[in-house]
Every structure is written in structure tokens, then in C-alpha cells.
mmCIF file of C-alpha atoms and ligand atoms in Angstrom:
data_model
loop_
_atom_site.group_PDB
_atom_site.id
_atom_site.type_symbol
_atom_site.label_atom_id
_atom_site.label_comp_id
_atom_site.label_asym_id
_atom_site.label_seq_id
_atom_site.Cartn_x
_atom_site.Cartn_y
_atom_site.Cartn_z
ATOM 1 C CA UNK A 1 84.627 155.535 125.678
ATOM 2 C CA UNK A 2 81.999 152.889 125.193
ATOM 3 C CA UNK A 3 82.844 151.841 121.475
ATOM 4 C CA UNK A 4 80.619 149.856 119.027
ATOM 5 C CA UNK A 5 81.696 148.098 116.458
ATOM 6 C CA UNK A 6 80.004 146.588 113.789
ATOM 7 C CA UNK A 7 81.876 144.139 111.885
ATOM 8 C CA UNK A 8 84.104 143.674 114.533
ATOM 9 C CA UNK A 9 85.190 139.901 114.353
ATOM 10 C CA UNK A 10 86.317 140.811 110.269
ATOM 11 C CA UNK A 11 89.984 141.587 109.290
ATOM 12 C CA UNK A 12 89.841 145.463 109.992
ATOM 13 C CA UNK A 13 87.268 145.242 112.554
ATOM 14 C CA UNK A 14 88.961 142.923 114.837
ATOM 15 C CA UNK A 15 92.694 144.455 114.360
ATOM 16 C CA UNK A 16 90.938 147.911 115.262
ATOM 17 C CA UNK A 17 89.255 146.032 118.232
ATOM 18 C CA UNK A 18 92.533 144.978 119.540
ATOM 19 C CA UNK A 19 93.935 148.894 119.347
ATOM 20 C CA UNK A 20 90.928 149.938 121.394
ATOM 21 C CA UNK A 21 91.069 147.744 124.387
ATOM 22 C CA UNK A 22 94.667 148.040 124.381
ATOM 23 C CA UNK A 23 93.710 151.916 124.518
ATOM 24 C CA UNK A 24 91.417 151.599 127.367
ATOM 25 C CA UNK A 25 88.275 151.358 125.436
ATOM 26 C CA UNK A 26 85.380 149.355 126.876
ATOM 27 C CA UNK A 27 84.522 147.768 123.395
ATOM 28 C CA UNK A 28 81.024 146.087 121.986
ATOM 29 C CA UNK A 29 81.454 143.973 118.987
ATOM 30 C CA UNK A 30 78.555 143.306 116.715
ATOM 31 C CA UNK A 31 79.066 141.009 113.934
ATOM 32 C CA UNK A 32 77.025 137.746 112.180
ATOM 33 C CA UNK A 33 79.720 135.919 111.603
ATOM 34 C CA UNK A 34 78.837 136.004 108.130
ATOM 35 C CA UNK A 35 82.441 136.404 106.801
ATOM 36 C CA UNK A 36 83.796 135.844 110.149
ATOM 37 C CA UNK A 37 85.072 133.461 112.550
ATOM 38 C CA UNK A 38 83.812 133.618 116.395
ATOM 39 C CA UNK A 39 87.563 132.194 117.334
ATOM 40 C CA UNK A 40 88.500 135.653 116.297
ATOM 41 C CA UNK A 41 87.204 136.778 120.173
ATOM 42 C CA UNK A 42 89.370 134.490 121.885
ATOM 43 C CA UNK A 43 92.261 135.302 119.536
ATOM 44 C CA UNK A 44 91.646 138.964 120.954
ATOM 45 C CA UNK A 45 91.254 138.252 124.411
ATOM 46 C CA UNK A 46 94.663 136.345 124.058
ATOM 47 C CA UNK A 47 96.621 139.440 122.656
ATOM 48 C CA UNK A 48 94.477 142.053 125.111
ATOM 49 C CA UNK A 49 93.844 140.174 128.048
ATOM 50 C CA UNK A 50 90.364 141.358 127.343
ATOM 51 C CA UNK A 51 87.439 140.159 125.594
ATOM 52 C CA UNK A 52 84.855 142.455 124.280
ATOM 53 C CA UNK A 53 81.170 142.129 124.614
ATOM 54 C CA UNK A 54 79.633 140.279 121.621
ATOM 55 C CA UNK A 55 76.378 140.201 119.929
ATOM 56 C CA UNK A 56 75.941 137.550 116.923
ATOM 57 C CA UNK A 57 73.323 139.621 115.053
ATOM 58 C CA UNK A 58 72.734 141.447 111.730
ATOM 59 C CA UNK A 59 73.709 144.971 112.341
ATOM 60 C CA UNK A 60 70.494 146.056 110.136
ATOM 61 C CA UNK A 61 67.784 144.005 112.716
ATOM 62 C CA UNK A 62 66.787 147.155 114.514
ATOM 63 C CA UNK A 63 64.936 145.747 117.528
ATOM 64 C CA UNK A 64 68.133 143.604 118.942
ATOM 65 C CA UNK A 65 70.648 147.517 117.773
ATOM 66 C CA UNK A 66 68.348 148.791 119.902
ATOM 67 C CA UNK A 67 68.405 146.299 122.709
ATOM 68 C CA UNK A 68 72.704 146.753 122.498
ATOM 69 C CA UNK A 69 71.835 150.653 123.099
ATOM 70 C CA UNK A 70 69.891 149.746 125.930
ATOM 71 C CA UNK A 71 72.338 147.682 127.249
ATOM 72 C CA UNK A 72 74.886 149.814 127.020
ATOM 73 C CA UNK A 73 75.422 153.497 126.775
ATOM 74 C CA UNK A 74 77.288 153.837 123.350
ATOM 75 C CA UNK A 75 79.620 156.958 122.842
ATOM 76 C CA UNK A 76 80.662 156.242 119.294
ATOM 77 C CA UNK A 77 80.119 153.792 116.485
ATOM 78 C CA UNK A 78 82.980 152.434 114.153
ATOM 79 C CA UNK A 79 80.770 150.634 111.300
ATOM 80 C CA UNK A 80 82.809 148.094 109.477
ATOM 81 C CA UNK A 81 79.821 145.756 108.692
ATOM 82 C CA UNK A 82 78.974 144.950 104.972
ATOM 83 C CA UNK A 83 79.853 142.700 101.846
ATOM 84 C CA UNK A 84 82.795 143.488 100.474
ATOM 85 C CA UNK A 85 83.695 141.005 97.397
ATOM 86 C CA UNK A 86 84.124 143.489 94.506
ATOM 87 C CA UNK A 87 83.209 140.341 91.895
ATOM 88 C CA UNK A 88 80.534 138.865 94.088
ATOM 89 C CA UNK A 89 78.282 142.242 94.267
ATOM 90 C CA UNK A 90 78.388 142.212 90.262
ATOM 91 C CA UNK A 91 76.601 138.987 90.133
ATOM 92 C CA UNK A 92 74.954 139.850 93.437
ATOM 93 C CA UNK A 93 73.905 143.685 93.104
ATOM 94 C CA UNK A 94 70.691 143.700 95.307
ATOM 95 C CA UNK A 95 72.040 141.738 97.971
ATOM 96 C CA UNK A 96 75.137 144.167 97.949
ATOM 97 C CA UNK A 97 72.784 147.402 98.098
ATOM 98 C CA UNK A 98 70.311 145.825 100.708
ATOM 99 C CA UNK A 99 72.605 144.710 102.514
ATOM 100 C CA UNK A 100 74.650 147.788 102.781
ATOM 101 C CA UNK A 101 72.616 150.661 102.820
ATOM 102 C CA UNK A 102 70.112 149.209 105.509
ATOM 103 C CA UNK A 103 72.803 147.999 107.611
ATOM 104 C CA UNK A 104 73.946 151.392 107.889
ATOM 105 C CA UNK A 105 70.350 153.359 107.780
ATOM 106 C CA UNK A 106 69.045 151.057 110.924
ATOM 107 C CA UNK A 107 72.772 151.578 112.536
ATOM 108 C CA UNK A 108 71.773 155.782 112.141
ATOM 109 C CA UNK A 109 68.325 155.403 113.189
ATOM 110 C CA UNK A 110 69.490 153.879 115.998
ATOM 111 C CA UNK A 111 72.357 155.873 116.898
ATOM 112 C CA UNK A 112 69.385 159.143 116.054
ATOM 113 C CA UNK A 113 67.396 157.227 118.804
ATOM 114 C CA UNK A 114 69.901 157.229 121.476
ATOM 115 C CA UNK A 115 71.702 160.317 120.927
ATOM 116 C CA UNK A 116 74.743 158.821 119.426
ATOM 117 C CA UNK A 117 76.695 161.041 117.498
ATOM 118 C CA UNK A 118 79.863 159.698 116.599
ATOM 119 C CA UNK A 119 80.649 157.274 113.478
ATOM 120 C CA UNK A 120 83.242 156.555 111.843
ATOM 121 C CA UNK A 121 82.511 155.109 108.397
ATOM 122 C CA UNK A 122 84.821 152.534 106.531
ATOM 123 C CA UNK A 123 84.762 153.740 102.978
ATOM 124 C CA UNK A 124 86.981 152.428 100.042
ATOM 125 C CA UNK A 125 89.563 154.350 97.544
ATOM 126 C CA UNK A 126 87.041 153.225 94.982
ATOM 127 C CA UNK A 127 84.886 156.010 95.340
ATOM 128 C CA UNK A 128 87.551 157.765 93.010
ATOM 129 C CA UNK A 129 86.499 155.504 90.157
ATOM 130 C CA UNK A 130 88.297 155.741 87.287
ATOM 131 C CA UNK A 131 88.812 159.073 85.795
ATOM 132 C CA UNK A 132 90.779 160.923 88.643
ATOM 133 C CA UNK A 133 94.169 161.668 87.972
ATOM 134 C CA UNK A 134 96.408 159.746 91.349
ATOM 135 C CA UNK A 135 97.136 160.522 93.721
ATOM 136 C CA UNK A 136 93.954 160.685 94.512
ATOM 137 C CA UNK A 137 93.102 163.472 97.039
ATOM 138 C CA UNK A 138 89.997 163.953 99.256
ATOM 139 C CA UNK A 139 89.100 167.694 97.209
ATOM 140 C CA UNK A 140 88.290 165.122 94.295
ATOM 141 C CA UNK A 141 84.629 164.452 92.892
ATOM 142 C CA UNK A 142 84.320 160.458 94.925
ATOM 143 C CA UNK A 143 81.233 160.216 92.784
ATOM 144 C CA UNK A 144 82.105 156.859 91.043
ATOM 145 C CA UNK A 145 82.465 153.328 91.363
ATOM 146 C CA UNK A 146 83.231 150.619 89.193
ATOM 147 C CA UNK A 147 80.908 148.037 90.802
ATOM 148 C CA UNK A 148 78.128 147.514 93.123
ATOM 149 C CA UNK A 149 80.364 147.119 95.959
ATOM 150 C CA UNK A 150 82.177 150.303 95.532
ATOM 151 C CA UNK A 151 78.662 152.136 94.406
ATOM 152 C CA UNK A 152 77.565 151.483 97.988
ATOM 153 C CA UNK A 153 79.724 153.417 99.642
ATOM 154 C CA UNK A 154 79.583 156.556 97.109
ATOM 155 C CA UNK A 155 75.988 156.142 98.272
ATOM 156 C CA UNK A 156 76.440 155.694 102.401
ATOM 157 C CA UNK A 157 79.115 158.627 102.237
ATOM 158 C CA UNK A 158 76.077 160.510 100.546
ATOM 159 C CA UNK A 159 73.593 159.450 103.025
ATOM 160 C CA UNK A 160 76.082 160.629 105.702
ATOM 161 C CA UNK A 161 76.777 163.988 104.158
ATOM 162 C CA UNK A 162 73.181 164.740 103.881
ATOM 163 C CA UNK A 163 73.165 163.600 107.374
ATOM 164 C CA UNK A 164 75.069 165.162 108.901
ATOM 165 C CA UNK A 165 74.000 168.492 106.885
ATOM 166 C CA UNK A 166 70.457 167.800 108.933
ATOM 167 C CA UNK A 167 72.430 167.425 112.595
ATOM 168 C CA UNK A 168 74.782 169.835 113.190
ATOM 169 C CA UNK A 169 76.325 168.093 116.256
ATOM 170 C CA UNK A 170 76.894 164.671 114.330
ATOM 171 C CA UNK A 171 80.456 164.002 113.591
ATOM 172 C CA UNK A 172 81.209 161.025 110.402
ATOM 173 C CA UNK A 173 84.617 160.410 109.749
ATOM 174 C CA UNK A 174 84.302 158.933 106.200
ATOM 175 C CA UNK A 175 88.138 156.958 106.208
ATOM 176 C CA UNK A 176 88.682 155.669 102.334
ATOM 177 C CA UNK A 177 91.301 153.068 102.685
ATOM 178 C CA UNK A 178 93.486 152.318 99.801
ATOM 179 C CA UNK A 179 94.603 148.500 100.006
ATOM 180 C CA UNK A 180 94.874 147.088 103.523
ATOM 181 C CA UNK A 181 97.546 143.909 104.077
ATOM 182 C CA UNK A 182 99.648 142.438 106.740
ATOM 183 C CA UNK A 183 98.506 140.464 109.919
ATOM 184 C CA UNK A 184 99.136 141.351 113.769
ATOM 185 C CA UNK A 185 102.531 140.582 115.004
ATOM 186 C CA UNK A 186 101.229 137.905 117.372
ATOM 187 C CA UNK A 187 100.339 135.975 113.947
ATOM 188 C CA UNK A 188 96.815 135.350 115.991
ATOM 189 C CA UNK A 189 94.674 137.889 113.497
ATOM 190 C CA UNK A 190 95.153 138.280 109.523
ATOM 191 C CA UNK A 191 93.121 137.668 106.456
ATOM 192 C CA UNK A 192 91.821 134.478 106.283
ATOM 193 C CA UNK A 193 88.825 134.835 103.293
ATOM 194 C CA UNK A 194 86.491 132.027 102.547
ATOM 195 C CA UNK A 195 87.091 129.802 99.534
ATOM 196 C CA UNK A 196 90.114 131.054 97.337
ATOM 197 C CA UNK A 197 91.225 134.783 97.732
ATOM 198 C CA UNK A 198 89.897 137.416 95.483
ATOM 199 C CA UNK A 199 92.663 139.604 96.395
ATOM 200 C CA UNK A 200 96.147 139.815 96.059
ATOM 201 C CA UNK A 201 97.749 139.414 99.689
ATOM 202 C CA UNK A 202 95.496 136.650 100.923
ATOM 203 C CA UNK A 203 96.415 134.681 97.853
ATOM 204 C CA UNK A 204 100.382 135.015 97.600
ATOM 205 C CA UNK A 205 99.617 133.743 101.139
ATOM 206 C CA UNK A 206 97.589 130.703 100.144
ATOM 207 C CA UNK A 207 100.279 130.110 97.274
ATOM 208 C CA UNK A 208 103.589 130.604 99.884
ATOM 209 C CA UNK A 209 101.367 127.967 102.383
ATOM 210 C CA UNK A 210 101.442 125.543 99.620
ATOM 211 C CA UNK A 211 97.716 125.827 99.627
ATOM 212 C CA UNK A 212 97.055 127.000 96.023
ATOM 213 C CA UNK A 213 100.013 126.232 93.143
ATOM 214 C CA UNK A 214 100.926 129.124 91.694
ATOM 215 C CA UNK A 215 99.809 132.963 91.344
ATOM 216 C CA UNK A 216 98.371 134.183 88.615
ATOM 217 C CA UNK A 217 98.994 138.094 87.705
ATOM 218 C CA UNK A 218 96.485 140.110 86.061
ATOM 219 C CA UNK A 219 98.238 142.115 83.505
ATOM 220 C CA UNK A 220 101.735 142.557 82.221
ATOM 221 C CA UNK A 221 101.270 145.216 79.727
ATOM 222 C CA UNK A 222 99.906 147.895 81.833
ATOM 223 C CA UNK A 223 101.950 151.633 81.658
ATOM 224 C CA UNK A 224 103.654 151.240 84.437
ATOM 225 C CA UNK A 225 107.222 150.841 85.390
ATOM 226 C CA UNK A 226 107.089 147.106 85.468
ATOM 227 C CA UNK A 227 104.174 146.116 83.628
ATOM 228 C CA UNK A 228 101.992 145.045 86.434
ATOM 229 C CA UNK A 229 99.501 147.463 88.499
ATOM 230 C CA UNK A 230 100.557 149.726 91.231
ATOM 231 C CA UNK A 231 98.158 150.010 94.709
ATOM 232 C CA UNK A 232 98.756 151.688 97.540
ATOM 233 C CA UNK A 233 99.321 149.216 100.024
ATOM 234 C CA UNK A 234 99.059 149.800 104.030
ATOM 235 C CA UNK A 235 99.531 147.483 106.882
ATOM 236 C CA UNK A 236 96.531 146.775 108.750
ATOM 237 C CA UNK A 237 97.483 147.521 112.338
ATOM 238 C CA UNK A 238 98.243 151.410 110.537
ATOM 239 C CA UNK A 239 94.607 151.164 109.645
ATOM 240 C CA UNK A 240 93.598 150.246 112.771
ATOM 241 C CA UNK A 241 95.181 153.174 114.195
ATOM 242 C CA UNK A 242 93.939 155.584 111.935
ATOM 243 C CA UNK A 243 90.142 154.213 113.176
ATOM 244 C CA UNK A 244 91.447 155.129 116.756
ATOM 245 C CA UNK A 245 92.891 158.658 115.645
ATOM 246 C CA UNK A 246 89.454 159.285 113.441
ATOM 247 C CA UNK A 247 87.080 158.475 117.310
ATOM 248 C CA UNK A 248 89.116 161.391 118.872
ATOM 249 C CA UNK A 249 88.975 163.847 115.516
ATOM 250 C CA UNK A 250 84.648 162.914 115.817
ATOM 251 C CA UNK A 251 84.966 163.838 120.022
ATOM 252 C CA UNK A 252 85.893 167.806 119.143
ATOM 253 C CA UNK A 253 84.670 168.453 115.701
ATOM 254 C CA UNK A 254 81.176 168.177 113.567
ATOM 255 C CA UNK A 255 80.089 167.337 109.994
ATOM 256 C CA UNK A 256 81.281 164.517 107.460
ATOM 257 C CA UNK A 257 84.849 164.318 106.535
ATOM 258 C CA UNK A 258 86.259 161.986 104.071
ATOM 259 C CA UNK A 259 90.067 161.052 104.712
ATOM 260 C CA UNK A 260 92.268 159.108 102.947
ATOM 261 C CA UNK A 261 94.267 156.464 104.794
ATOM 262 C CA UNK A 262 96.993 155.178 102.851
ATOM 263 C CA UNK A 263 100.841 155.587 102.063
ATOM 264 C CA UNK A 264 101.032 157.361 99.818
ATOM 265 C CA UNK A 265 103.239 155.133 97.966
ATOM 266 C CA UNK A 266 102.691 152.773 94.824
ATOM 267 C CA UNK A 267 103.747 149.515 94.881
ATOM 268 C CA UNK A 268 103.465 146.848 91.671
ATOM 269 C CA UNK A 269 102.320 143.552 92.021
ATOM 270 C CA UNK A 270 105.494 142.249 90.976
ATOM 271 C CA UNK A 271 107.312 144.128 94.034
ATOM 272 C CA UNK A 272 104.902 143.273 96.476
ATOM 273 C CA UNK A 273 105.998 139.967 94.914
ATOM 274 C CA UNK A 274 109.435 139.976 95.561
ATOM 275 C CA UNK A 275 109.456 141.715 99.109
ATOM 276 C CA UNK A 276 107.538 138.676 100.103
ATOM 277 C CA UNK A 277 109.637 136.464 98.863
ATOM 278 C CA UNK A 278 112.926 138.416 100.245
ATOM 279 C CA UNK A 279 111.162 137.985 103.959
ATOM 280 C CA UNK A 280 110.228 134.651 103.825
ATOM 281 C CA UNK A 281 112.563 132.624 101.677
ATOM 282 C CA UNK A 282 110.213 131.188 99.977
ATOM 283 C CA UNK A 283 109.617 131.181 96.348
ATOM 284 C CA UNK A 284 106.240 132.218 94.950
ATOM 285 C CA UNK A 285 105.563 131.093 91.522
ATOM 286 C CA UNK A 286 103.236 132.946 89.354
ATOM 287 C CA UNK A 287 102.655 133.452 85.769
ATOM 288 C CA UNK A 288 101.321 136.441 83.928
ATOM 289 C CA UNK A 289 97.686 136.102 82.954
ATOM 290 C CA UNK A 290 95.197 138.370 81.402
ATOM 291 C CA UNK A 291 94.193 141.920 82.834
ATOM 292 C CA UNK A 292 91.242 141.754 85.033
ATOM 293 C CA UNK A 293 88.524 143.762 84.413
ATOM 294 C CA UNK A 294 87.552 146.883 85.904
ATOM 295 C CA UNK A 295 91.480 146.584 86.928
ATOM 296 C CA UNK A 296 92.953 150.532 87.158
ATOM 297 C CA UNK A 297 96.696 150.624 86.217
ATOM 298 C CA UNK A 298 97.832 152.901 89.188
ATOM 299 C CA UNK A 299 96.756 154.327 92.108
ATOM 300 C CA UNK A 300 97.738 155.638 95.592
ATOM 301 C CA UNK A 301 96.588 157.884 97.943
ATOM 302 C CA UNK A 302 97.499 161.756 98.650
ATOM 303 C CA UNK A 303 98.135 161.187 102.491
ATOM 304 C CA UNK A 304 98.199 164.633 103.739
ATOM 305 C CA UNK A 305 94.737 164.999 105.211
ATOM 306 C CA UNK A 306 94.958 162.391 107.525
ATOM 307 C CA UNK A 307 98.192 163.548 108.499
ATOM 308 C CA UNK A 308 96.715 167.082 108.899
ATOM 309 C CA UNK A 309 93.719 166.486 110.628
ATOM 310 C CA UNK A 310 94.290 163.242 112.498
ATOM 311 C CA UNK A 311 97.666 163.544 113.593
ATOM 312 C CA UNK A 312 98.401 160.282 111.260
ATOM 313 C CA UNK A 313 100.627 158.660 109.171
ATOM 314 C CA UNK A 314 101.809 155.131 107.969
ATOM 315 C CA UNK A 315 104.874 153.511 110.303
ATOM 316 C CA UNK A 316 105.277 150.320 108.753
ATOM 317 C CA UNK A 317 106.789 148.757 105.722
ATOM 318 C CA UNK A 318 105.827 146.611 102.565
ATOM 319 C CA UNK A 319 108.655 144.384 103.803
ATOM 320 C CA UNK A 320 106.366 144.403 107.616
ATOM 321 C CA UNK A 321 103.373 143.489 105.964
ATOM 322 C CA UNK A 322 104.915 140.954 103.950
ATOM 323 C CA UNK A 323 106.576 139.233 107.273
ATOM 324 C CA UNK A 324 103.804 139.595 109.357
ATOM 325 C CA UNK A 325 101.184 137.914 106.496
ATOM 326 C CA UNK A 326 103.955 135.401 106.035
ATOM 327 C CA UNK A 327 103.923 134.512 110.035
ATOM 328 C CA UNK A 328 100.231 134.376 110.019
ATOM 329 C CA UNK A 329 100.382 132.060 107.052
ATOM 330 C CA UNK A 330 102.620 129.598 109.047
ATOM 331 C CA UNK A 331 100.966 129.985 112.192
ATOM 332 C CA UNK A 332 97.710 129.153 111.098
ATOM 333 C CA UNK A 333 98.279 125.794 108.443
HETATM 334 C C1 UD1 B 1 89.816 146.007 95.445
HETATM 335 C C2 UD1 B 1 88.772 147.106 95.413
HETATM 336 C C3 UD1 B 1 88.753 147.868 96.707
HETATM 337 C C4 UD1 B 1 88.646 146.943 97.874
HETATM 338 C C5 UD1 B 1 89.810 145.960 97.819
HETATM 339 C C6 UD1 B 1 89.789 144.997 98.968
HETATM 340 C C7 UD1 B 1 88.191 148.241 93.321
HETATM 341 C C8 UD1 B 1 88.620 149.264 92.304
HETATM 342 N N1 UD1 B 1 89.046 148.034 94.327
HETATM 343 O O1 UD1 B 1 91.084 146.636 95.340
HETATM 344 O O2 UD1 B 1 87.662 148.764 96.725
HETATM 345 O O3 UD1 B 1 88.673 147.691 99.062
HETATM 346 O O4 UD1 B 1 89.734 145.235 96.600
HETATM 347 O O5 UD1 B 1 88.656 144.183 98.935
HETATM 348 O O6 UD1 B 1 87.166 147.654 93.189
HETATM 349 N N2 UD1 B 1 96.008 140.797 91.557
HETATM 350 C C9 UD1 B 1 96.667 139.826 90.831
HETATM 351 N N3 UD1 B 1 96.356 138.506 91.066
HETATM 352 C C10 UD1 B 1 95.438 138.135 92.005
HETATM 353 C C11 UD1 B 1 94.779 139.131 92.738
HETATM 354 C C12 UD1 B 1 95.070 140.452 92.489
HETATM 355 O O7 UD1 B 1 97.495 140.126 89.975
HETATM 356 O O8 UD1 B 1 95.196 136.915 92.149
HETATM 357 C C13 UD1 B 1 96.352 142.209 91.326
HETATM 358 C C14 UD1 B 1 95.187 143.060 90.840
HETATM 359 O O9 UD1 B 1 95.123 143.049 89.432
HETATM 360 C C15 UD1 B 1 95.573 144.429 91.398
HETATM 361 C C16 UD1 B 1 96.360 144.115 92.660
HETATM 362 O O10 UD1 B 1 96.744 142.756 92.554
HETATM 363 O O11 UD1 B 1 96.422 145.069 90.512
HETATM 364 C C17 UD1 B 1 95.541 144.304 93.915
HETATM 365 O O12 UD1 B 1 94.322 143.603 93.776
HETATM 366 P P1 UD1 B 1 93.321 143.400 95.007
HETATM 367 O O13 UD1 B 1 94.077 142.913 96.190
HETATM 368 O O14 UD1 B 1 92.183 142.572 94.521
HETATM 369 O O15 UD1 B 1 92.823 144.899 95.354
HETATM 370 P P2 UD1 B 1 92.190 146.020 94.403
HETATM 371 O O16 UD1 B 1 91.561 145.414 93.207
HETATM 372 O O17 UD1 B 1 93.210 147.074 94.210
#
């Protein structure tokens, strides 16, 4: 299949790029580099042996979409591209929404255009917001977010619901990923964010490299076994696969799904912690801070639909994620 993907030079995008060449996909990567570097390509090429086509453009300037439609004849879209820093699109809540929603309403008036009508959407746990009980399962009201970030994909899985209401032969696979970590075993791709990490992984990283001192955890006293907040955590090349098992779900089947992608397991901050430091050696030190807000104590997915439906399920380990972040950490001083 010809296979565009927006977003494609980012942490998901480009893992998932490297699952689809290596699956015989002829891939086209559209990304603006925005929160991305354009190294990432040849990084790719080195683990493939293939480079995908590249377009350094904003996913929501319609004339140059349409001029990669042209170009090539698209079978499906994977659409990866938007902000995604929970705290930034608080202060930033129009550039969040703007951005987001008319990435994605140019990307469907484009695919509309060319008579593309596969997508698979890269939605967020979030849209559970806080009142469902965990683990949270797909049946659930997704309704709610607790910031502008998470709002905009409640409101893009809306837009593609109601889409794909109005085109019976359009197929979105709405995958709601719980939290993604880990790096590719070649240590060549990971999580490498701009400035110091928001989230967890990227900065236990940073600390381990000697970059940043010392972690700071958000929240002792939660109800929890420890004290400290449980996530579902999933290794990124899973993910990736999951994108590839949601393209052939979209070839045979209509309408907009939502499916979890996640473990299915909780893990606390504390042993995420200590796994890390079991696989590397190294000692992370961290002191217990203040909660965050807008922090939920628990939460993991209910990982039956995608095993249902897709034909998928997790394979690797916190301790893999932990070893494979670790090697990109050292591989990349
Ligand atoms: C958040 C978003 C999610 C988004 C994900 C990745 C919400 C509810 N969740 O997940 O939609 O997809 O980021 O961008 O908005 N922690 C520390 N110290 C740190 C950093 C994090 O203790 O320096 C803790 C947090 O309190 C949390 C856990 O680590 O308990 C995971 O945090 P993080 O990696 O930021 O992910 P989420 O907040 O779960």
C-alpha cells in the first residue's frame, strides 16, 4: 500500500515508519519538523535500507496535501501530526485547537478529494478524563479531557464519527494510546523532546545521561500501592505495530472505531523507577515533590478490543522499554 504519514519524522510516527517499510509499504512522510528532527530520515533509511519520500510542510496547507495526492496515489493515511505538550496547550489553547483540528479537517478534505478512505487516527487515553472507573474500556463515554490538548482529540474523534456516519465506505481507526516509552533496538530512534522533558520516560533518561540532576516525583500520597501514580505503560515499537494491524482492520471493514492500545497493566512511577535502574546499573536519584495537577492516580487500559479486532497485543516488557530508552540514552550523548 501507498501509506501517508503525517507526523512521520516524530517519536510514534517514525517508529511506525520503520514497521511499514520493513512490511513492504511504499511510505510518504509528511512532517514540519516542528517537533522533529530531519536526521530522523537517515536514521530510518539506516535501520530499513529504505528511505521514505518526504515533504517538509504543514499537514493543514491544503494546496501542497493536495500536490502529495497528485504525486502519489495514497491508499491510506496514518495522521500522527499535532501538538502534543499537555502543559503547553493550557497556556497555548488556540494554537492547540487551530492547529489540531485544521490539520486534520484539510488532511479529510483532501483525502474526500482523492477518494482516500482509510485513516487511522492517533488519539490519547485522555479522552476518558477523569471520572471513569479503570480500566478504562472503549464502551466508556471518551467525552472528556482535562486540557486543551486532550480536548482536541475528544473533538477530531467526533469529527470522525460524524464522518464517517456521512461516508459509509470510510474506515477511521481511532487508536487511544495509554503511555508510549522505550526506543528501537538499534538505539537510532527514541524520544528526544525539546528543552527539558515534560514526561516521565524522557526525563529519567535525561537524569540517567547525567543531563538533568535528579528526578523529581509528582506525588507520594496518592491511593495507590506505593504512593506514586500508576500508567499504563507500552513500548513504542508495540505501538507501532498496532498502527500496522489498525491499516489492515480499515482495508475490510467501515465506520469509526476507537481501540485501546495499551497493556493492560499499571505500573507506579516508583517501579518504572527501579526497573530502570535494575537494567542499567545506574542510579537515578529523585525526590518526592508535590502532585501535579490535573495528575489522575491510576489508570490502564482494558486491552481486549485490540486484541479482538486487530489480532493485537503487547510483547514487550517494562524491563525492554527501560533497556532500550537506556541504550538510546547512551547512544545518543
Ligand atoms: C500525559 C497525557 C497523555 C499524553 C502523554 C504523553 C493526560 C491526562 N495525559 O500522560 O494524554 O498522551 O502525557 O504526552 O493529560 N511524572 C513524574 N515526574 C516527572 C514526569 C512525570 O513523577 O518529571 C509522573 C506523572 O505524575 C505521572 C507519570 O509520571 O504519574 C507519567 O507522566 P507522563 O509521562 O507525563 O504521562 P501522563 O501524564 O500519564
Amino acid at each position: 500500500m501507498n501509506v501517508l504519514v503525517t507526523g512521520g519524522a516524530g517519536y510514534i510516527g517514525s517508529h511506525t515508519v520503520v514497521e511499514l517499510i520493513n512490511a513492504r509499504h511504499q511510505v510518504i512522510v509528511v512532517d514540519d519538523l516542528s517537533n522533529a528532527r530531519i536526521d530522523v530520515l537517515d536514521r530510518i533509511e539506516e535501520i530499513c535500507g529504505r528511505r521514505p519520500e518526504f515533504y517538509q510542510m504543514d499537514c493543514a496547507d491544503k494546496n501542497r496535501l493536495q500536490q502529495v495526492f497528485i504525486h502519489h496515489r495514497i491508499d491510506a493515511v496514518i495522521h500522527f501530526a499535532g501538538f502534543k505538550a499537555v502543559g503547553e496547550s493550557v497556556k497555548k489553547p488556540l494554537a492547540y485547537y487551530r492547529n489540531n483540528l485544521d490539520s486534520t479537517m484539510t488532511l479529510l478534505e483532501v483525502m474526500e478529494e482523492f477518494g482516500c478512505r482509510k485513516l487511522v487516527f492517533s488519539s490519547s487515553a485522555t479522552v476518558y478524563g477523569p471520572d471513569n472507573p479503570h480500566p478504562y474500556k472503549e464502551s466508556m463515554p471518551a467525552v472528556c479531557s482535562a486540557s486543551p490538548y486532550g480536548w482536541t482529540k475528544v473533538m477530531i474523534e467526533r469529527i470522525l464519527k460524524d464522518y464517517a456516519t456521512a461516508h459509509p465506505n470510510f474506515c477511521a481507526v481511532l487508536l487511544r494510546y495509554f503511555n508510549p516509552i522505550g526506543a528501537h533496538v538499534s538505539g537510532l530512534l527514541g524520544d528526544d523532546p525539546n528543552g527539558i522533558p515534560n514526561n516521565l520516560m524522557p526525563y529519567i533518561g535525561r537524569v540517567a545521561g547525567g543531563k538533568l540532576e535528579r528526578l523529581t516525583i509528582f506525588g507520594g500520597d496518592y491511593p495507590t500501592p506505593d504512593g506514586t501514580c500508576q500508567r499504563d505503560y507500552l513500548h513504542v515499537v508495540d505501538l507501532a505495530i498496532g498502527h500496522l494491524k489498525a491499516l489492515e482492520y480499515a482495508e475490510s471493514n467501515h465506520g469509526a472505531e476507537a481501540i485501546n492500545l495499551g497493556t493492560g497493566k499499571g505500573t507506579s512511577v516508583l517501579e518504572l523507577v527501579y526497573a530502570f535502574q535494575k537494567v542499567s546499573g545506574i542510579q537515578v536519584p529523585y525526590v518526592i515533590g508535590p502532585r501535579r495537577e490535573g495528575d489522575l492516580p491510576a489508570f490502564w487500559a482494558d486491552a481486549e478490543k485490540a486484541k479482538r479486532l486487530l489480532g493485537w497485543e503487547a510483547m514487550y516488557t517494562v524491563e525492554d522499554m527501560c533497556r532500550s530508552t537506556w541504550n538510546f540514552v547512551r547512544k545518543n550523548k
